[in-house]
PDB file of C-alpha atoms in Angstrom:
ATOM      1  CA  UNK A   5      34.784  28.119  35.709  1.00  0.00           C
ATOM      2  CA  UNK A   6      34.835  28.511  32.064  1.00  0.00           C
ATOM      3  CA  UNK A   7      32.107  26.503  30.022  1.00  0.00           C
ATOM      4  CA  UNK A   8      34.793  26.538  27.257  1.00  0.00           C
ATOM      5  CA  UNK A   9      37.127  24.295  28.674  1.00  0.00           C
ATOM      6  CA  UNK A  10      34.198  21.537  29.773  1.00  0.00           C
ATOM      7  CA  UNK A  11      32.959  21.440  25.816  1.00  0.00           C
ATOM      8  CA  UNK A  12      33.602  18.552  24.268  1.00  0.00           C
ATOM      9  CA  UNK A  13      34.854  19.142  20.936  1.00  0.00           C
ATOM     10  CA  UNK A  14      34.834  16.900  17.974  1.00  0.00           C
ATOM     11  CA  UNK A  15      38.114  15.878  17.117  1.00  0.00           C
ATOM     12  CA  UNK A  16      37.258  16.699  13.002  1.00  0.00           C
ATOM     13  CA  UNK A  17      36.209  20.276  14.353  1.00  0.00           C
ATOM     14  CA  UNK A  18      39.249  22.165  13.137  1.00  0.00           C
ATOM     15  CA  UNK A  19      39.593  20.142  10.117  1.00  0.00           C
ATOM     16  CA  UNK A  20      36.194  21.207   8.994  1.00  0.00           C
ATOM     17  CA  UNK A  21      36.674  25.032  10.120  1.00  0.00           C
ATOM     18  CA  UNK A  22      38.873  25.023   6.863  1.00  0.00           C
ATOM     19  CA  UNK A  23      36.264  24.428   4.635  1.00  0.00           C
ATOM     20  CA  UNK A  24      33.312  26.350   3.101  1.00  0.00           C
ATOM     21  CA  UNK A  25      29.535  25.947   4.493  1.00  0.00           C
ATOM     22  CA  UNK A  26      29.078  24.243   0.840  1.00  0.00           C
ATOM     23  CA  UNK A  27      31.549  21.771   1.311  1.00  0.00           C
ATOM     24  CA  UNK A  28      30.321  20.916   4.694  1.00  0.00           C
ATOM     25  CA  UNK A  29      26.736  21.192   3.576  1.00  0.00           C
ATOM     26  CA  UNK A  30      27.829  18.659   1.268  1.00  0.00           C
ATOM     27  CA  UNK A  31      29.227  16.190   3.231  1.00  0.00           C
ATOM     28  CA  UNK A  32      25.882  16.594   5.677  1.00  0.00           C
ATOM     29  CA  UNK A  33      23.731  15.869   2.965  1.00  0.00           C
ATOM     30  CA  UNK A  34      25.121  12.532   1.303  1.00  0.00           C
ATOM     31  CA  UNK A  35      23.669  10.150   3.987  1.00  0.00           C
ATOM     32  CA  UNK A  36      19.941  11.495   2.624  1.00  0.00           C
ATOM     33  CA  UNK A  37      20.613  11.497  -0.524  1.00  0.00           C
ATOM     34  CA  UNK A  38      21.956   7.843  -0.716  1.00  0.00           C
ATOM     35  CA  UNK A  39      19.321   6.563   1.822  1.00  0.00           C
ATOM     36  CA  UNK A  40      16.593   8.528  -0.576  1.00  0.00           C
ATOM     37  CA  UNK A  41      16.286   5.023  -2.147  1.00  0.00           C
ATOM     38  CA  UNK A  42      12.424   4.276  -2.379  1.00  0.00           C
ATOM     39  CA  UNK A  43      10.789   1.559   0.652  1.00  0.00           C
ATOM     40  CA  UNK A  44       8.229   1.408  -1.893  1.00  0.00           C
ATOM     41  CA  UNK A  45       7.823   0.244  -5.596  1.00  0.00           C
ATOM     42  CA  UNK A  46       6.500   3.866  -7.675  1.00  0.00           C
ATOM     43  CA  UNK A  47       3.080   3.726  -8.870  1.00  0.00           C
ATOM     44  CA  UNK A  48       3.097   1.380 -12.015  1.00  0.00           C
ATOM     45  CA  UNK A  49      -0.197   2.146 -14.943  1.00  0.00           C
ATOM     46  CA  UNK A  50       0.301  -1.488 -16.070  1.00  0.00           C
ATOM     47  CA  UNK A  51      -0.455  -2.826 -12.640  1.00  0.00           C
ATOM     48  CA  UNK A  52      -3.198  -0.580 -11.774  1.00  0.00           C
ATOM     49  CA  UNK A  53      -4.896  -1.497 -15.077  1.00  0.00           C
ATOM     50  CA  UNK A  54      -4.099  -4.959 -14.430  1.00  0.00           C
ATOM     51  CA  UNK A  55      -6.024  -4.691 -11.498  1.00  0.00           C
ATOM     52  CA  UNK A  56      -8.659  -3.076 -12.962  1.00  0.00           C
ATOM     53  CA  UNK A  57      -9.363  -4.604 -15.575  1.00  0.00           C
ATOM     54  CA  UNK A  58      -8.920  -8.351 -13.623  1.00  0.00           C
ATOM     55  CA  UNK A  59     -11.410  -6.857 -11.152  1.00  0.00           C
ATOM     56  CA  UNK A  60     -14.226  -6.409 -14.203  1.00  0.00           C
ATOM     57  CA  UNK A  61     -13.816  -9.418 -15.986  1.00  0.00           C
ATOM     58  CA  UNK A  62     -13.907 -11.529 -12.192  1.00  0.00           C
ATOM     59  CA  UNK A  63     -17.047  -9.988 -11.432  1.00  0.00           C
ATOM     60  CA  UNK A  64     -18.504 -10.896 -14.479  1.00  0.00           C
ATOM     61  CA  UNK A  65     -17.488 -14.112 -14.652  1.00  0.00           C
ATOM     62  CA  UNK A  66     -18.409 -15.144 -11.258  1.00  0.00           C
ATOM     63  CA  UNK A  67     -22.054 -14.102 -11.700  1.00  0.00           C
ATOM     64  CA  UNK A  68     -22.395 -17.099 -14.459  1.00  0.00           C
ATOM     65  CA  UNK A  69     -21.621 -19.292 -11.224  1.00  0.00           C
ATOM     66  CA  UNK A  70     -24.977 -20.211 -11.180  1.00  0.00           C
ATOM     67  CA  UNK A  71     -24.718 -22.062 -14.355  1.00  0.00           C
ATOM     68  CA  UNK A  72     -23.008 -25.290 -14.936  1.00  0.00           C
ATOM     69  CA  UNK A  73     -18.937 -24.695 -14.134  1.00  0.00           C
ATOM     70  CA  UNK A  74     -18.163 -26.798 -17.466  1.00  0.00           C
ATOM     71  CA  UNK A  75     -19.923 -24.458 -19.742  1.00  0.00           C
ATOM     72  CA  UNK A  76     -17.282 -21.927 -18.567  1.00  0.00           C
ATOM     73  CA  UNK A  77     -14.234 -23.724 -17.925  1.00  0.00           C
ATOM     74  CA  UNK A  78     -12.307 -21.981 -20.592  1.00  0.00           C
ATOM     75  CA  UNK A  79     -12.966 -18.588 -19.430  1.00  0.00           C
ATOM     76  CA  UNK A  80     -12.066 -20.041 -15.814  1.00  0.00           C
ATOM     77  CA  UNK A  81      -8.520 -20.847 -17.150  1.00  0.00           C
ATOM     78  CA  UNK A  82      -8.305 -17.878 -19.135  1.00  0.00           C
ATOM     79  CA  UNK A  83      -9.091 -15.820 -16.210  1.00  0.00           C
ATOM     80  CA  UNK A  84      -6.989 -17.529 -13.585  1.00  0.00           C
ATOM     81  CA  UNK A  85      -4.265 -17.197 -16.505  1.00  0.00           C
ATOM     82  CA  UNK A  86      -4.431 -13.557 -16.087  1.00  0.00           C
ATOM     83  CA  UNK A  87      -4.213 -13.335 -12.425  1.00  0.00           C
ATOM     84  CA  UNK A  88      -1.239 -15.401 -12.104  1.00  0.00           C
ATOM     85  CA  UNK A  89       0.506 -13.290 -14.977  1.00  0.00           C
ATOM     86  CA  UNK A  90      -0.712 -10.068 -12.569  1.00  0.00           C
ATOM     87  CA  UNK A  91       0.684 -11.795  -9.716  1.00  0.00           C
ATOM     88  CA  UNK A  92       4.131 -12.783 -11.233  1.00  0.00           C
ATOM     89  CA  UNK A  93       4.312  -8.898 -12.808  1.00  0.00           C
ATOM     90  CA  UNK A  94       3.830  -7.915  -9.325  1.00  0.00           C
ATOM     91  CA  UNK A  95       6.049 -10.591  -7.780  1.00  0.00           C
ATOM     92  CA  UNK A  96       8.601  -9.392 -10.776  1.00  0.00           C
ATOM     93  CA  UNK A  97       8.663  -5.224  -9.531  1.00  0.00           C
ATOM     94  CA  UNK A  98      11.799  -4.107  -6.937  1.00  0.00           C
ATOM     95  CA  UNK A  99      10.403  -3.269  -3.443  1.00  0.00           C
ATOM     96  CA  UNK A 100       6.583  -4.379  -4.550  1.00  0.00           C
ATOM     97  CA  UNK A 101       6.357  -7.725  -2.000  1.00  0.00           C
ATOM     98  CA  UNK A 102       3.184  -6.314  -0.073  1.00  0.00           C
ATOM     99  CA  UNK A 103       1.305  -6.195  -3.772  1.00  0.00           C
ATOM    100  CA  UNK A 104       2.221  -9.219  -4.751  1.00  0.00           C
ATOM    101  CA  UNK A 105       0.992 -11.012  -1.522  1.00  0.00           C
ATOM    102  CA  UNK A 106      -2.661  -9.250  -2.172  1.00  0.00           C
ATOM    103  CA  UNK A 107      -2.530 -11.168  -5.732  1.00  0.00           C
ATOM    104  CA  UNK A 108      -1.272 -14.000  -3.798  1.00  0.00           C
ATOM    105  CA  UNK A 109      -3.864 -13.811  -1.105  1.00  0.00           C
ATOM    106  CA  UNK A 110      -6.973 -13.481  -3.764  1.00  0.00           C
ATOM    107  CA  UNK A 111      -5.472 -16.265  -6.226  1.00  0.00           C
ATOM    108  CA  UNK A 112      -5.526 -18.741  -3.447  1.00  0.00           C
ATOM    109  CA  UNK A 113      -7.363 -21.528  -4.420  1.00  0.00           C
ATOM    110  CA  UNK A 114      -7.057 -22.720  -0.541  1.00  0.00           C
ATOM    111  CA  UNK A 115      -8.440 -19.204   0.763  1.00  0.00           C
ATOM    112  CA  UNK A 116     -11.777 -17.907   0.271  1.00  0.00           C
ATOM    113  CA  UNK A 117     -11.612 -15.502  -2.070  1.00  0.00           C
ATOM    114  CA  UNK A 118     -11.581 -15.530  -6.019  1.00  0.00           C
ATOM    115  CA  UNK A 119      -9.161 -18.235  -6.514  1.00  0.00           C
ATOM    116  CA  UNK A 120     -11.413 -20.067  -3.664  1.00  0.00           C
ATOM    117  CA  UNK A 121     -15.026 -18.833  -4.863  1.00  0.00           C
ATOM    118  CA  UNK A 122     -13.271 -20.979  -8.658  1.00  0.00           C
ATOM    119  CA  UNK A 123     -12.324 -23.879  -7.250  1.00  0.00           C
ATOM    120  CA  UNK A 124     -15.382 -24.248  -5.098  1.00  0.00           C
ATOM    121  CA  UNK A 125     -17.510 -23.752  -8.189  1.00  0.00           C
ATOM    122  CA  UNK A 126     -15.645 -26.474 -10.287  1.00  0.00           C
ATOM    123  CA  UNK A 127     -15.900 -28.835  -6.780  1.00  0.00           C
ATOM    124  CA  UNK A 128     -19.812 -27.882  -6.802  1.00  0.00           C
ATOM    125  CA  UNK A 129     -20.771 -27.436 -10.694  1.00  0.00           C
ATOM    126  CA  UNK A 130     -23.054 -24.415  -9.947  1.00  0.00           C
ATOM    127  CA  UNK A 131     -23.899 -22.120  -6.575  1.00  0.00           C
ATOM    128  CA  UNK A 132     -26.838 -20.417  -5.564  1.00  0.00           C
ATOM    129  CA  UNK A 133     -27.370 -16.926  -6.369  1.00  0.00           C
ATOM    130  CA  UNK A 134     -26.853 -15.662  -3.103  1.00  0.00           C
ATOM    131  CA  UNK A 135     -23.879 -17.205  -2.374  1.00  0.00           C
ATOM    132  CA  UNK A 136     -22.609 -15.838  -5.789  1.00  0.00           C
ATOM    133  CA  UNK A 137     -23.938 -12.153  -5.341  1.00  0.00           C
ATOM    134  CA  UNK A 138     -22.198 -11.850  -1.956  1.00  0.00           C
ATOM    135  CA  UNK A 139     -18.914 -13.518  -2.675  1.00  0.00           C
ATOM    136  CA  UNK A 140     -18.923 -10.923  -5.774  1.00  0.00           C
ATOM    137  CA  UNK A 141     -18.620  -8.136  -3.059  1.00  0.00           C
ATOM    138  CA  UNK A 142     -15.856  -9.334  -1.147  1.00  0.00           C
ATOM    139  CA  UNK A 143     -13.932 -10.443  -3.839  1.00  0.00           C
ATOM    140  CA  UNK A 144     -14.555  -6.672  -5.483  1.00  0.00           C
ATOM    141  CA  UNK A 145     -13.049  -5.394  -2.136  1.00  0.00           C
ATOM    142  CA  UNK A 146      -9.983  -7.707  -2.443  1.00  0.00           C
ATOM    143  CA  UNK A 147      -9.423  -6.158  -5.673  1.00  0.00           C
ATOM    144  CA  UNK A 148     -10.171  -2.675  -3.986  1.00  0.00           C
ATOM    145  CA  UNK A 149      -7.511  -3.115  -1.433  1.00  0.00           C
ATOM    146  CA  UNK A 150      -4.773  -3.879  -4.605  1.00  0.00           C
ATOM    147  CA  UNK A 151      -6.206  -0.846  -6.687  1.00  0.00           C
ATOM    148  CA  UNK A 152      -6.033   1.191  -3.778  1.00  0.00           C
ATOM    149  CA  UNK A 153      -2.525   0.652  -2.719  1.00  0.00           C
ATOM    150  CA  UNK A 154      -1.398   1.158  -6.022  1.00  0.00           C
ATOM    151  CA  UNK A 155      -2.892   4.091  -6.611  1.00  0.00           C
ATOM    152  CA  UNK A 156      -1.457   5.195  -3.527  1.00  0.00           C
ATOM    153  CA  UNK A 157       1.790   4.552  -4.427  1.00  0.00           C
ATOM    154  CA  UNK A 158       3.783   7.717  -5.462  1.00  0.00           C
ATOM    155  CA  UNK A 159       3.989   8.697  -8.878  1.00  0.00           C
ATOM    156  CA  UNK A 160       7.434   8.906 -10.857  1.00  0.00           C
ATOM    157  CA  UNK A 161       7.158  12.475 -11.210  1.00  0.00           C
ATOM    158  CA  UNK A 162       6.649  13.313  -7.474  1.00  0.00           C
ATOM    159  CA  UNK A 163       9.888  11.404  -6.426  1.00  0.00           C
ATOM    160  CA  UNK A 164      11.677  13.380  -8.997  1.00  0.00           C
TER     161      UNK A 164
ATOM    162  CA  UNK B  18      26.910  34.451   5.763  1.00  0.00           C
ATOM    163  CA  UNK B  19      24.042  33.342   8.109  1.00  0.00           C
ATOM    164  CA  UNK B  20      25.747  30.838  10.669  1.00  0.00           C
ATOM    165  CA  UNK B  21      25.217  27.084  10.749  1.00  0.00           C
ATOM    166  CA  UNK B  22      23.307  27.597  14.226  1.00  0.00           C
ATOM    167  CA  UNK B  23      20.677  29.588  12.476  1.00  0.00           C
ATOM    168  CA  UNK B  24      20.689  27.132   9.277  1.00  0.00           C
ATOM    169  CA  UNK B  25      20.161  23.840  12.202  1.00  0.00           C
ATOM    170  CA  UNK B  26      17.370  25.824  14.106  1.00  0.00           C
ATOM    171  CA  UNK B  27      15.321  27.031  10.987  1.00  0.00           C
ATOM    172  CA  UNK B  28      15.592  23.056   9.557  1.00  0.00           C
ATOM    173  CA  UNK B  29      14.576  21.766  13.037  1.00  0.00           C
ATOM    174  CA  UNK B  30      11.210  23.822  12.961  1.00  0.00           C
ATOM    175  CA  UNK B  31      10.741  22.799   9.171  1.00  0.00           C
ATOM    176  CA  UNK B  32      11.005  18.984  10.075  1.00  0.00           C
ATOM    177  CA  UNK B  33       9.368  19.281  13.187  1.00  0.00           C
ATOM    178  CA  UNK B  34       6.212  20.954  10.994  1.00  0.00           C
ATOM    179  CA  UNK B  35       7.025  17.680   8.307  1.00  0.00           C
ATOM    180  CA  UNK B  36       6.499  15.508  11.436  1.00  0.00           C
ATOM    181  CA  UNK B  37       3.070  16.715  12.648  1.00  0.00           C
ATOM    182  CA  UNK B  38       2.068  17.082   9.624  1.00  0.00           C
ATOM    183  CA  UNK B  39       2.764  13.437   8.412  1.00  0.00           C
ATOM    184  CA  UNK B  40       1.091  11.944  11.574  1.00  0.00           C
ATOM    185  CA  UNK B  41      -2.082  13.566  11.315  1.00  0.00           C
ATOM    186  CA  UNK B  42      -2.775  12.864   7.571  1.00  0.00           C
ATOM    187  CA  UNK B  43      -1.814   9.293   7.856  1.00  0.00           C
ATOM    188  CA  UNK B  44      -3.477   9.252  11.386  1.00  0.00           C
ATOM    189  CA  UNK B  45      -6.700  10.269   9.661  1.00  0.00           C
ATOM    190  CA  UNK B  46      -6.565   8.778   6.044  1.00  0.00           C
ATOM    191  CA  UNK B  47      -5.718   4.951   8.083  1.00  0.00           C
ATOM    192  CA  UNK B  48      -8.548   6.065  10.504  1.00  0.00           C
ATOM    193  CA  UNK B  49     -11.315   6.419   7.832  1.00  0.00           C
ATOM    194  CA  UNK B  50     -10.509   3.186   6.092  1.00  0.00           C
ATOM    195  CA  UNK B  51     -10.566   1.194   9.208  1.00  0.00           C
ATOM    196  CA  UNK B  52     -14.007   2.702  10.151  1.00  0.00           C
ATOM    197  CA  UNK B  53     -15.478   1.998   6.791  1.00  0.00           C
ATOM    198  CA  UNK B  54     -14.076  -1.606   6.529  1.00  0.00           C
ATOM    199  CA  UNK B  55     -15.044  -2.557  10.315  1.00  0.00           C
ATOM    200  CA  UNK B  56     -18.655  -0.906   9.305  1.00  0.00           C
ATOM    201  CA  UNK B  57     -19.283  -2.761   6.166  1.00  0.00           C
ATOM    202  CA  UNK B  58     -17.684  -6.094   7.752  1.00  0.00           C
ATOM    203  CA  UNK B  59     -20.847  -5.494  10.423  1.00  0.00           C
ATOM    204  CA  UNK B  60     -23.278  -4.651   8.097  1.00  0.00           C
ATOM    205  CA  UNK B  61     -22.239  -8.044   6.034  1.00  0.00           C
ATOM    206  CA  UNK B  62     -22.129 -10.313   8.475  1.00  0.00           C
ATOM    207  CA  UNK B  63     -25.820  -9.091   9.639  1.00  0.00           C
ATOM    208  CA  UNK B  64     -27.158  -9.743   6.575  1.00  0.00           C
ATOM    209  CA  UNK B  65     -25.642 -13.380   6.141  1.00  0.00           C
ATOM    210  CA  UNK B  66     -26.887 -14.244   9.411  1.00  0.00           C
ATOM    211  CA  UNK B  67     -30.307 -13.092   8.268  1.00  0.00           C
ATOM    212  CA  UNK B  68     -29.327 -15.252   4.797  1.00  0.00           C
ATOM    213  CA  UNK B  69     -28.716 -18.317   6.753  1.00  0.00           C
ATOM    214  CA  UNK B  70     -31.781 -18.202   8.909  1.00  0.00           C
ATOM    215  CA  UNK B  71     -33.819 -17.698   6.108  1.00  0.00           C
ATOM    216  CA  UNK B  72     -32.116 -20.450   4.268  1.00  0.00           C
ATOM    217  CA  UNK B  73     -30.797 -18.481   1.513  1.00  0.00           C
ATOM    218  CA  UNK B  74     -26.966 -19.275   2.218  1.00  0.00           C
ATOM    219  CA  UNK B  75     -26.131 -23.102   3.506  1.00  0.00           C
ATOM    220  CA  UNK B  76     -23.687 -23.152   6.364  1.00  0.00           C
ATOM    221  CA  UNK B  77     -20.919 -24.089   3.787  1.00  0.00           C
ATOM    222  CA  UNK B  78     -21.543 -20.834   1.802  1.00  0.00           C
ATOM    223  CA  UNK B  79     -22.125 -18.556   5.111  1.00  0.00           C
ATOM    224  CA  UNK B  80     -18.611 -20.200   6.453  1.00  0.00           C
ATOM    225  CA  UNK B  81     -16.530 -19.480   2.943  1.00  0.00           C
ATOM    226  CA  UNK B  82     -18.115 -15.788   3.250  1.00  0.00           C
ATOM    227  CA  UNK B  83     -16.655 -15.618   6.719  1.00  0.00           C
ATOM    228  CA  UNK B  84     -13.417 -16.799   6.068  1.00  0.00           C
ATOM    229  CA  UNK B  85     -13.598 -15.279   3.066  1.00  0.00           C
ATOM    230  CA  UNK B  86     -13.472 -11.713   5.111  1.00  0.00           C
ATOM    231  CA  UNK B  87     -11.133 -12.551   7.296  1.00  0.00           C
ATOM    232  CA  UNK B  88      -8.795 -13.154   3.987  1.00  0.00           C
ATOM    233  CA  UNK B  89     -10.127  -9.435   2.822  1.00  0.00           C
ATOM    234  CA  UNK B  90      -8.821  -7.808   6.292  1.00  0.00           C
ATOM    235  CA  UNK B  91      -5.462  -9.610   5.519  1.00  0.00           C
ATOM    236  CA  UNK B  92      -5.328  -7.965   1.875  1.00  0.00           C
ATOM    237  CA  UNK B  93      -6.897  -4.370   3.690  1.00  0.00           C
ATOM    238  CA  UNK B  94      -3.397  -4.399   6.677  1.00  0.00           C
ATOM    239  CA  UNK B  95      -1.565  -4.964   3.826  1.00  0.00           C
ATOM    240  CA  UNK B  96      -2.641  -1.784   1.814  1.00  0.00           C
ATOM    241  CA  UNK B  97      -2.371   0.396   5.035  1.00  0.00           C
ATOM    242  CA  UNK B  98       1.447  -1.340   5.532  1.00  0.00           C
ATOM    243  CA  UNK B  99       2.009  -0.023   1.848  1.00  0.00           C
ATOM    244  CA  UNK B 100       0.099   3.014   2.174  1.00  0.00           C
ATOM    245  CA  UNK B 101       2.359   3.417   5.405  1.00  0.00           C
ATOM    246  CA  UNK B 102       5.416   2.795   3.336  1.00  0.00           C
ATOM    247  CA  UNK B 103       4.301   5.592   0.713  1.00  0.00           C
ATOM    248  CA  UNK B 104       4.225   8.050   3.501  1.00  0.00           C
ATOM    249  CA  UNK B 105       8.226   7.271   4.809  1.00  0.00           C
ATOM    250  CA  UNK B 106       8.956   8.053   1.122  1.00  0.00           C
ATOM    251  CA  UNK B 107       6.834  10.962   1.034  1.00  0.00           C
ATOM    252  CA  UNK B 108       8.623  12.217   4.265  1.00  0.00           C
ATOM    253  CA  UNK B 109      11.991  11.510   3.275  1.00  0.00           C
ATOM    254  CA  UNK B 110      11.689  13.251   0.387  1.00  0.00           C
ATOM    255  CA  UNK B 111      10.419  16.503   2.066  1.00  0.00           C
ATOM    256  CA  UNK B 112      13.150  16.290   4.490  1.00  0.00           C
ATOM    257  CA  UNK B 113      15.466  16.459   1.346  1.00  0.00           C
ATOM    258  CA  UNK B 114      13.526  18.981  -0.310  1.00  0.00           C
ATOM    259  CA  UNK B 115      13.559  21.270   3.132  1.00  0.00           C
ATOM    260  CA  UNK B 116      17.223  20.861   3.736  1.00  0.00           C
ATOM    261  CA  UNK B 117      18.394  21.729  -0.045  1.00  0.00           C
ATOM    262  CA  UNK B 118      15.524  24.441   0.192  1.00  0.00           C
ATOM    263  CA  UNK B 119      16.940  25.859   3.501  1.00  0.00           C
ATOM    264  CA  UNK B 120      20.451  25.368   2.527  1.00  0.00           C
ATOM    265  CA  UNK B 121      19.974  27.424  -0.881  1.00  0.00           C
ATOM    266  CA  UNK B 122      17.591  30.346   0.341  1.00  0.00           C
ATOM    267  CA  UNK B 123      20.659  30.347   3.776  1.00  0.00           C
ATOM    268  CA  UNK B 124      24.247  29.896   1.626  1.00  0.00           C
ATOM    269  CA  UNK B 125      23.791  30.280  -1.557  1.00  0.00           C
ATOM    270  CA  UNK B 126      24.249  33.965  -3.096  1.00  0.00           C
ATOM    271  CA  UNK B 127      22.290  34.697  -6.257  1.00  0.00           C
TER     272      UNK B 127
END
């Protein structure tokens, strides 16, 4: 039997035997390059000094928890000010929904970290330096885990 | 002119290579985070126990650090979704970069 006759051919075979491997090549390659469209928001230096910067200024001010909340009320609203600007930059970037539910996450006044670690200070007036010391480190790795994924992120010139 | 069998076979070993080599970095890099989070969340929550007995944390202040790291792993699956995301890119991009690299060194006369 000849395997000839039993291959299927594809009925745009001959059509495409008239044209040259570039031509073909590209017709192959338009499906990558118009799905090359980024899953991921690129790296951003205003967000990841955001971040880092947010992440300083946090720590600090949560070690004066120990002092009387009203004495820093400003710099409570000026803080939480900044957050919620990070958090509607993020919010604000195509394809950047995963960082903008970290800044959700941490600005939670309902959750348990900074926005949490605020209002329980304001419900409380001051907290014990323990408390404060170890809320500082989880809240610095909340922060961590935004820094990190935007420094992960790829930078403009590598998806060039 | 090299034929498009030989063009299809030398991309198929090129993305296989892409494939492995993908896997493994993000195997490992996700690995190592995981390990170092789940080891710090331990060494934490023995030391807050050891707080609490002592009387240095209140059961209010022990229970908002708990919850509080539970809100922390949330924040960490989301960086490793991300970090996951990064890598597609990454990989789609040196799929491109191998079949335009392939095609050029295969068809194209210089």
């Amino acid at each position: 039997m000849n395997p000839q006759v039993l291959r299927p051919r594809h009925p745009a075979a001959p059509a495409l035997r008239r044209f040259s491997p570039a031509v073909v090549l590209t017709i192959l390659l338009a499906p990558i390059v118009t799905t090359c469209a980024p899953t991921i928001s690129q790296f951003s230096p205003i967000a990841y000094e955001q971040a880092t910067s947010l992440k300083v200024d946090a720590q600090a001010l949560m070690s004066k928890a120990t002092q009387p909340y009203a004495n820093h009320e400003e710099a409570v609203t000026a803080l939480t000010l900044r957050v919620a600007k990070a958090y509607e930059f993020a919010r604000g970037r195509r394809r950047n929904a995963i960082s903008a539910r970290q800044w959700e996450i941490l600005a939670d006044s309902s959750r348990n970290l900074l926005g949490g670690f605020l209002a329980r200070w304001k419900r409380e007036s001051t907290l014990s330096a323990t408390f404060v010391t170890e809320a500082k480190g989880v809240v610095a790795d909340a922060f961590d885990t935004i820094i990190g994924l935007e420094s992960g992120k790829l930078k403009p010139d590598n998806v060039k | 002119m090299p034929d498009f069998k030989a063009f299809l076979s030398a991309l198929k070993d090129g993305v296989k290579g892409l494939i492995t080599r993908t896997l493994a970095e993000h195997g490992e890099a996700a690995g190592k985070d995981a390990n170092a989070f789940l080891e710090k969340t331990r060494a934490d929550l023995e030391r807050w126990t050891k707080q609490l007995a002592e009387g240095a944390l209140t059961k209010d202040d022990f229970a908002f650090l708990v919850k509080g790291k539970a809100d922390l792993a949330e924040m960490e699956a989301l960086k490793q979704a991300g970090l996951a995301l990064v890598r597609v890119d990454q990989f789609r991009k040196s799929v491109f970069d191998l079949v335009v690299g392939t095609a050029t060194k295969m068809f194209v006369k210089v």
